[in-house]
Each structure stands twice: as structure tokens, then as C-alpha cells.
mmCIF file of C-alpha atoms and ligand atoms in Angstrom:
data_model
loop_
_atom_site.group_PDB
_atom_site.id
_atom_site.type_symbol
_atom_site.label_atom_id
_atom_site.label_comp_id
_atom_site.label_asym_id
_atom_site.label_seq_id
_atom_site.Cartn_x
_atom_site.Cartn_y
_atom_site.Cartn_z
ATOM 1 C CA MET T 1 -156.041 -3.093 -165.696
ATOM 2 C CA LYS T 2 -156.585 0.665 -165.201
ATOM 3 C CA LYS T 3 -154.342 3.639 -165.969
ATOM 4 C CA THR T 4 -153.052 5.518 -162.934
ATOM 5 C CA VAL T 5 -150.598 8.381 -163.562
ATOM 6 C CA GLN T 6 -149.132 9.473 -166.885
ATOM 7 C CA LEU T 7 -145.429 8.607 -166.899
ATOM 8 C CA TYR T 8 -144.389 10.053 -170.222
ATOM 9 C CA GLU T 9 -145.655 11.796 -173.320
ATOM 10 C CA GLY T 10 -143.694 11.359 -176.525
ATOM 11 C CA LYS T 11 -144.340 12.636 -180.023
ATOM 12 C CA ALA T 12 -146.668 9.780 -180.976
ATOM 13 C CA LYS T 13 -147.613 8.023 -177.740
ATOM 14 C CA LYS T 14 -148.420 8.508 -174.082
ATOM 15 C CA VAL T 15 -147.398 5.985 -171.457
ATOM 16 C CA TYR T 16 -149.333 5.455 -168.212
ATOM 17 C CA ALA T 17 -148.545 3.563 -165.050
ATOM 18 C CA THR T 18 -151.015 0.914 -163.860
ATOM 19 C CA GLU T 19 -151.828 -0.724 -160.540
ATOM 20 C CA ASP T 20 -149.195 -3.340 -161.418
ATOM 21 C CA GLU T 21 -145.685 -1.889 -161.135
ATOM 22 C CA ASN T 22 -144.439 -4.177 -163.905
ATOM 23 C CA LEU T 23 -147.066 -3.133 -166.464
ATOM 24 C CA CYS T 24 -147.807 0.084 -168.369
ATOM 25 C CA ILE T 25 -150.499 1.235 -170.759
ATOM 26 C CA VAL T 26 -149.427 2.792 -174.054
ATOM 27 C CA SER T 27 -151.870 5.148 -175.768
ATOM 28 C CA TYR T 28 -151.257 5.946 -179.443
ATOM 29 C CA LYS T 29 -151.901 9.511 -180.671
ATOM 30 C CA ASP T 30 -152.794 10.865 -184.116
ATOM 31 C CA ASP T 31 -150.043 13.495 -183.793
ATOM 32 C CA ALA T 32 -147.294 13.258 -186.377
ATOM 33 C CA THR T 33 -143.908 14.941 -186.417
ATOM 34 C CA ALA T 34 -140.904 14.761 -188.685
ATOM 35 C CA PHE T 35 -137.379 16.154 -188.802
ATOM 36 C CA ASN T 36 -136.975 16.044 -185.025
ATOM 37 C CA GLY T 37 -140.280 17.770 -184.391
ATOM 38 C CA LEU T 38 -139.792 20.633 -186.883
ATOM 39 C CA LYS T 39 -142.734 19.484 -188.990
ATOM 40 C CA LYS T 40 -145.962 18.901 -187.104
ATOM 41 C CA GLY T 41 -149.350 17.606 -188.133
ATOM 42 C CA THR T 42 -152.145 15.167 -187.524
ATOM 43 C CA ILE T 43 -152.805 11.930 -189.346
ATOM 44 C CA GLU T 44 -156.456 11.110 -188.711
ATOM 45 C CA GLY T 45 -156.818 7.573 -187.333
ATOM 46 C CA LYS T 46 -153.044 6.964 -187.205
ATOM 47 C CA GLY T 47 -153.019 6.087 -183.518
ATOM 48 C CA ALA T 48 -155.556 3.326 -184.007
ATOM 49 C CA VAL T 49 -153.748 1.914 -187.061
ATOM 50 C CA ASN T 50 -150.337 1.939 -185.379
ATOM 51 C CA ASN T 51 -151.715 0.312 -182.234
ATOM 52 C CA VAL T 52 -153.285 -2.661 -183.989
ATOM 53 C CA VAL T 53 -150.585 -3.035 -186.661
ATOM 54 C CA SER T 54 -147.785 -2.960 -184.097
ATOM 55 C CA ASN T 55 -149.559 -5.468 -181.874
ATOM 56 C CA HIS T 56 -150.275 -7.752 -184.824
ATOM 57 C CA LEU T 57 -146.623 -7.758 -185.914
ATOM 58 C CA MET T 58 -145.289 -8.148 -182.363
ATOM 59 C CA ARG T 59 -147.616 -11.115 -181.810
ATOM 60 C CA MET T 60 -146.169 -12.752 -184.929
ATOM 61 C CA LEU T 61 -142.605 -12.049 -183.753
ATOM 62 C CA GLU T 62 -143.356 -13.354 -180.244
ATOM 63 C CA GLN T 63 -144.688 -16.603 -181.771
ATOM 64 C CA ASN T 64 -141.362 -16.896 -183.571
ATOM 65 C CA GLY T 65 -139.130 -16.507 -180.546
ATOM 66 C CA ILE T 66 -138.645 -12.732 -180.176
ATOM 67 C CA PRO T 67 -139.521 -11.508 -176.664
ATOM 68 C CA THR T 68 -141.650 -8.337 -176.871
ATOM 69 C CA HIS T 69 -143.343 -5.930 -174.477
ATOM 70 C CA LEU T 70 -146.837 -6.867 -175.707
ATOM 71 C CA VAL T 71 -149.258 -8.121 -173.043
ATOM 72 C CA GLU T 72 -152.795 -7.314 -174.249
ATOM 73 C CA GLU T 73 -154.570 -4.965 -176.643
ATOM 74 C CA LEU T 74 -157.092 -3.083 -174.497
ATOM 75 C CA ASN T 75 -158.970 -1.057 -177.130
ATOM 76 C CA ASP T 76 -158.355 0.505 -180.526
ATOM 77 C CA ARG T 77 -155.710 2.912 -179.237
ATOM 78 C CA GLU T 78 -154.424 1.399 -176.007
ATOM 79 C CA THR T 79 -152.268 -1.596 -175.184
ATOM 80 C CA LEU T 80 -151.048 -3.132 -171.954
ATOM 81 C CA VAL T 81 -147.292 -3.678 -172.128
ATOM 82 C CA LYS T 82 -144.472 -4.833 -169.882
ATOM 83 C CA LYS T 83 -142.723 -1.949 -168.170
ATOM 84 C CA VAL T 84 -139.192 -1.447 -169.448
ATOM 85 C CA SER T 85 -136.505 1.154 -169.291
ATOM 86 C CA ILE T 86 -135.787 1.958 -172.915
ATOM 87 C CA VAL T 87 -132.222 1.427 -174.126
ATOM 88 C CA PRO T 88 -131.639 4.875 -175.691
ATOM 89 C CA LEU T 89 -130.843 3.548 -179.166
ATOM 90 C CA GLU T 90 -132.779 3.642 -182.408
ATOM 91 C CA VAL T 91 -131.813 0.419 -184.144
ATOM 92 C CA ILE T 92 -132.238 0.787 -187.896
ATOM 93 C CA ILE T 93 -132.165 -2.114 -190.338
ATOM 94 C CA ARG T 94 -131.979 -1.412 -194.054
ATOM 95 C CA ASN T 95 -132.599 -3.817 -196.929
ATOM 96 C CA ILE T 96 -132.949 -1.225 -199.699
ATOM 97 C CA ALA T 97 -131.364 2.224 -199.877
ATOM 98 C CA ALA T 98 -133.692 5.090 -198.920
ATOM 99 C CA GLY T 99 -133.972 8.150 -196.710
ATOM 100 C CA SER T 100 -130.937 9.306 -194.771
ATOM 101 C CA LEU T 101 -128.743 6.449 -196.058
ATOM 102 C CA SER T 102 -129.365 7.485 -199.670
ATOM 103 C CA LYS T 103 -128.556 11.082 -198.765
ATOM 104 C CA ARG T 104 -125.430 10.283 -196.755
ATOM 105 C CA LEU T 105 -123.875 7.816 -199.200
ATOM 106 C CA GLY T 106 -125.299 9.044 -202.502
ATOM 107 C CA LEU T 107 -127.224 5.841 -203.214
ATOM 108 C CA PRO T 108 -130.357 6.071 -205.344
ATOM 109 C CA GLU T 109 -133.527 5.315 -203.384
ATOM 110 C CA GLY T 110 -134.758 1.822 -204.209
ATOM 111 C CA GLU T 111 -131.323 0.316 -204.852
ATOM 112 C CA LYS T 112 -130.993 -3.106 -203.227
ATOM 113 C CA LEU T 113 -128.110 -3.175 -200.751
ATOM 114 C CA LYS T 114 -125.523 -5.931 -201.234
ATOM 115 C CA LYS T 115 -125.676 -6.609 -197.508
ATOM 116 C CA THR T 116 -128.312 -5.812 -194.897
ATOM 117 C CA VAL T 117 -127.212 -2.701 -193.000
ATOM 118 C CA LEU T 118 -127.610 -2.210 -189.258
ATOM 119 C CA GLU T 119 -127.227 1.298 -187.815
ATOM 120 C CA TYR T 120 -127.544 2.682 -184.316
ATOM 121 C CA CYS T 121 -128.640 6.211 -183.473
ATOM 122 C CA TYR T 122 -128.293 7.573 -179.948
ATOM 123 C CA LYS T 123 -131.772 8.663 -178.808
ATOM 124 C CA ASP T 124 -131.249 12.279 -177.808
ATOM 125 C CA ASP T 125 -133.502 14.944 -179.355
ATOM 126 C CA ASP T 126 -131.181 17.803 -178.338
ATOM 127 C CA LEU T 127 -128.364 16.154 -180.318
ATOM 128 C CA GLY T 128 -130.662 15.186 -183.227
ATOM 129 C CA ASP T 129 -130.325 11.410 -182.605
ATOM 130 C CA PRO T 130 -126.740 11.097 -183.918
ATOM 131 C CA LEU T 131 -125.459 7.966 -185.640
ATOM 132 C CA VAL T 132 -123.187 5.980 -183.284
ATOM 133 C CA ASN T 133 -121.265 2.695 -183.493
ATOM 134 C CA GLU T 134 -120.444 -0.109 -181.033
ATOM 135 C CA TYR T 135 -117.497 1.849 -179.652
ATOM 136 C CA HIS T 136 -119.564 4.955 -178.892
ATOM 137 C CA ILE T 137 -122.239 2.777 -177.288
ATOM 138 C CA ALA T 138 -119.684 1.142 -174.978
ATOM 139 C CA ALA T 139 -117.859 4.437 -174.321
ATOM 140 C CA LEU T 140 -121.090 6.145 -173.289
ATOM 141 C CA GLY T 141 -122.284 3.119 -171.292
ATOM 142 C CA ILE T 142 -125.529 2.972 -173.290
ATOM 143 C CA ALA T 143 -125.485 -0.843 -173.362
ATOM 144 C CA ASP T 144 -122.890 -3.473 -172.546
ATOM 145 C CA ASP T 145 -121.384 -5.790 -175.180
ATOM 146 C CA GLU T 146 -123.634 -8.719 -174.290
ATOM 147 C CA GLU T 147 -126.780 -6.596 -174.446
ATOM 148 C CA LEU T 148 -125.717 -5.120 -177.777
ATOM 149 C CA ALA T 149 -125.027 -8.587 -179.212
ATOM 150 C CA THR T 150 -128.547 -9.631 -178.153
ATOM 151 C CA ILE T 151 -130.045 -6.473 -179.679
ATOM 152 C CA ALA T 152 -128.229 -7.011 -182.993
ATOM 153 C CA ALA T 153 -129.167 -10.711 -183.186
ATOM 154 C CA TYR T 154 -132.851 -9.970 -182.482
ATOM 155 C CA SER T 155 -132.811 -7.114 -185.002
ATOM 156 C CA PHE T 156 -131.612 -9.342 -187.861
ATOM 157 C CA LYS T 157 -134.003 -12.157 -186.922
ATOM 158 C CA ILE T 158 -136.851 -9.620 -186.829
ATOM 159 C CA ASN T 159 -135.806 -8.526 -190.328
ATOM 160 C CA ASP T 160 -136.078 -12.071 -191.691
ATOM 161 C CA LEU T 161 -139.438 -12.680 -190.014
ATOM 162 C CA LEU T 162 -140.977 -9.317 -190.910
ATOM 163 C CA SER T 163 -139.704 -9.253 -194.496
ATOM 164 C CA ALA T 164 -141.185 -12.689 -195.215
ATOM 165 C CA TYR T 165 -144.459 -11.923 -193.450
ATOM 166 C CA LEU T 166 -144.945 -8.596 -195.236
ATOM 167 C CA LYS T 167 -144.004 -10.070 -198.615
ATOM 168 C CA ASP T 168 -147.071 -12.307 -198.376
ATOM 169 C CA ALA T 169 -149.161 -9.146 -197.950
ATOM 170 C CA GLY T 170 -147.603 -7.564 -201.045
ATOM 171 C CA ILE T 171 -145.421 -5.216 -199.007
ATOM 172 C CA GLU T 172 -141.688 -4.757 -199.396
ATOM 173 C CA LEU T 173 -139.845 -3.934 -196.176
ATOM 174 C CA ILE T 174 -137.323 -1.268 -197.209
ATOM 175 C CA ASP T 175 -136.054 -0.335 -193.748
ATOM 176 C CA TYR T 176 -137.285 0.118 -190.192
ATOM 177 C CA LYS T 177 -136.425 1.451 -186.763
ATOM 178 C CA ILE T 178 -136.951 -0.519 -183.572
ATOM 179 C CA GLU T 179 -136.217 0.045 -179.898
ATOM 180 C CA PHE T 180 -135.474 -2.340 -177.079
ATOM 181 C CA GLY T 181 -136.007 -2.107 -173.341
ATOM 182 C CA ARG T 182 -134.794 -3.749 -170.159
ATOM 183 C CA THR T 183 -137.357 -5.326 -167.848
ATOM 184 C CA ALA T 184 -136.919 -5.094 -164.072
ATOM 185 C CA ASP T 185 -134.683 -8.184 -164.124
ATOM 186 C CA GLY T 186 -132.536 -6.809 -166.961
ATOM 187 C CA THR T 187 -133.922 -8.944 -169.782
ATOM 188 C CA ILE T 188 -133.753 -7.277 -173.206
ATOM 189 C CA ILE T 189 -137.112 -7.263 -175.014
ATOM 190 C CA LEU T 190 -138.505 -5.555 -178.103
ATOM 191 C CA ALA T 191 -140.473 -2.432 -177.091
ATOM 192 C CA ASP T 192 -141.870 0.755 -178.668
ATOM 193 C CA GLU T 193 -143.734 0.062 -181.945
ATOM 194 C CA ILE T 194 -143.506 -1.386 -185.442
ATOM 195 C CA SER T 195 -145.801 0.624 -187.669
ATOM 196 C CA PRO T 196 -146.001 2.795 -190.786
ATOM 197 C CA ASP T 197 -144.487 5.552 -188.591
ATOM 198 C CA THR T 198 -141.322 3.543 -188.009
ATOM 199 C CA CYS T 199 -140.906 1.480 -191.171
ATOM 200 C CA ARG T 200 -140.698 2.095 -194.895
ATOM 201 C CA PHE T 201 -143.316 -0.080 -196.556
ATOM 202 C CA TRP T 202 -143.495 -0.059 -200.373
ATOM 203 C CA ASP T 203 -146.125 -1.836 -202.414
ATOM 204 C CA SER T 204 -144.317 -4.859 -203.890
ATOM 205 C CA LYS T 205 -145.776 -4.379 -207.372
ATOM 206 C CA THR T 206 -146.003 -0.620 -207.857
ATOM 207 C CA GLY T 207 -143.409 0.646 -205.370
ATOM 208 C CA LYS T 208 -146.019 3.023 -203.918
ATOM 209 C CA LYS T 209 -145.002 4.343 -200.496
ATOM 210 C CA LEU T 210 -147.396 3.113 -197.781
ATOM 211 C CA ASP T 211 -145.797 4.784 -194.766
ATOM 212 C CA LYS T 212 -144.924 8.034 -193.013
ATOM 213 C CA ASP T 213 -142.767 9.237 -195.913
ATOM 214 C CA ARG T 214 -146.101 10.374 -197.432
ATOM 215 C CA PHE T 215 -146.359 12.828 -194.505
ATOM 216 C CA ARG T 216 -142.628 13.687 -194.332
ATOM 217 C CA ARG T 217 -142.511 14.468 -198.065
ATOM 218 C CA ASP T 218 -146.022 15.929 -198.527
ATOM 219 C CA LEU T 219 -147.021 13.203 -200.973
ATOM 220 C CA GLY T 220 -150.740 13.231 -200.028
ATOM 221 C CA GLY T 221 -152.913 10.186 -199.362
ATOM 222 C CA VAL T 222 -151.371 9.722 -195.912
ATOM 223 C CA GLU T 223 -154.470 8.370 -194.132
ATOM 224 C CA ASP T 224 -155.258 6.038 -197.046
ATOM 225 C CA ALA T 225 -151.740 4.589 -196.926
ATOM 226 C CA TYR T 226 -152.013 3.821 -193.188
ATOM 227 C CA ASP T 227 -155.429 2.286 -193.776
ATOM 228 C CA GLU T 228 -154.107 0.175 -196.629
ATOM 229 C CA ILE T 229 -151.454 -1.296 -194.313
ATOM 230 C CA ARG T 230 -154.090 -2.091 -191.699
ATOM 231 C CA LYS T 231 -156.301 -3.784 -194.317
ATOM 232 C CA ARG T 232 -153.482 -5.830 -195.820
ATOM 233 C CA LEU T 233 -152.263 -7.074 -192.439
ATOM 234 C CA LEU T 234 -155.461 -7.401 -190.452
ATOM 235 C CA GLY T 235 -158.026 -7.693 -193.232
ATOM 236 C CA LYS T 236 -160.184 -4.864 -191.826
HETATM 237 P P1 TMP Z 301 -133.978 7.404 -192.159
HETATM 238 O O1 TMP Z 301 -133.694 6.903 -193.541
HETATM 239 O O2 TMP Z 301 -134.652 8.742 -192.145
HETATM 240 O O3 TMP Z 301 -132.760 7.369 -191.293
HETATM 241 O O4 TMP Z 301 -135.032 6.386 -191.501
HETATM 242 C C1 TMP Z 301 -134.747 5.018 -191.384
HETATM 243 C C2 TMP Z 301 -135.975 4.302 -190.830
HETATM 244 O O5 TMP Z 301 -136.237 4.691 -189.501
HETATM 245 C C3 TMP Z 301 -137.266 4.579 -191.594
HETATM 246 O O6 TMP Z 301 -137.981 3.353 -191.713
HETATM 247 C C4 TMP Z 301 -138.032 5.531 -190.739
HETATM 248 C C5 TMP Z 301 -137.550 5.224 -189.356
HETATM 249 N N1 TMP Z 301 -137.450 6.396 -188.499
HETATM 250 C C6 TMP Z 301 -138.115 6.431 -187.299
HETATM 251 O O7 TMP Z 301 -138.842 5.507 -186.952
HETATM 252 N N2 TMP Z 301 -137.961 7.532 -186.494
HETATM 253 C C7 TMP Z 301 -137.175 8.572 -186.836
HETATM 254 O O8 TMP Z 301 -137.075 9.530 -186.072
HETATM 255 C C8 TMP Z 301 -136.471 8.518 -188.084
HETATM 256 C C9 TMP Z 301 -135.581 9.648 -188.501
HETATM 257 C C10 TMP Z 301 -136.638 7.408 -188.870
#
């Protein structure tokens, strides 16, 4: 399958049309941004890590009953995916307090939450991706109740599957952000990516951060952390 026209360029990926109207090619970039694009940089090799890590995790999820956009990894940076229209929500699942939750509610980072937390943010850069709830989502017509129930159920199942899978690789899944899309027939499937850009991964033993927080917070060793995740999950 060959790329035809570029459909979209985001902060971390480009999306191309193909000769098949139901398929797209995603191309992962090394560009990194944080704080809604205010901080910009490059993480050498990030695109290749995120491509293979995301595909590896989506393959595992697919085998366990989660429908995903993954069709075929084409090369180290590019993947053939099902074409979807993205539901403009960032779905965040949190097992351990960190990041914006710690800030908002005054919880120390690393504190285990008594209950898994699900949050929705409305994907709109101009508004700074504001936190919304089920009522806002219905009021704005972002998704209907049935779609949202499907999204929430998949999100919790993904949490169980991913947490267990990563635990075996010595990685604690602190929190993550996922996105869903609608295929041409309206089916909800997991889209976008699952990578060190979109998850907090801490080493189970030492608590060392192995994700994009190293870039966001200028902690150094960013490339090594991404590489470590690739090695632990894919063994290369
Ligand atoms: P937060 O604590 O900053 O709200 O982030 C929660 C999770 O979502 C964390 O794993 C990082 C991920 N995330 C994204 O993937 N994209 C974003 O734009 C933000 C702000 C967070």
C-alpha cells in the first residue's frame, strides 16, 4: 500500500491517505512538544520507538478482544491503519496519582489511588484540552451515550490488560491517554498511539521515569528511557 496525499500533520505524527479509502498510513516523527506546544524539541529515534511499541501493545490488546486501528507495520516509522474519524476526546486512565491530577487535587505523585480514575479532556488546542464530563460530552454532541459507554468499558479493560502485561516487563503503568475513532460504519475502535509519549511508565523496582516526563521536566536521559521501553517490550 502506497501513500497518496498527506491528510494531517499533528505534533508527533503525520497521516497519509492511501489508494484504499478505508486505510491510512501513519508516520511517526521525532518531534516532541509539551504544555500544548509551548515547549518544543526533538527526541532522537522517538518516532521509531513509538511506532513499534504502539503496534506491539495494540497487537496484544487486539488478541484480547479490543478492536484497534492497527492493520500492518510497514517499516520502522510507518504503519498502515484503518481510517477513522477521531472522537475528539483524550481518555485518561489513572492508577497512581501523578501529573495534572496531583497538581489539581494536591495528591503526592506516586500515591496509589483508592479507585481507578477515568477522565475525559475535550481535544481542542485553542481551549487547552479542557477536562469535561459525561454531561459536557452529551451537551456538545461529542459522542452519544452508547458510544461513551463503549469507550469507557474498553478503556478500563485496556487498563487491566496493559497493567498486567507491563508488570511482567518490570514496568508500572501509572496513567495513560488513549483516543478512539469511528470507522466508516460507525464502529468505535482504539486509534492514535500507546507509547512513552502518551503513558507514564515507571520502573517497578526503582520508580525511575521511563516516559515523556523526562522531556517535559528536563530530567535528561530521554532517548535512553524510550530505548529501554523498546528493549523491555520487544527485546531489541
Ligand atoms: P496529565 O497528568 O498531564 O494530565 O497526563 C495524564 C496522561 O496523559 C499521562 O500519561 C500523559 C498523557 N498525556 C498525553 O498523552 N497528551 C497530553 O497532551 C497530556 C497533557 C498528557
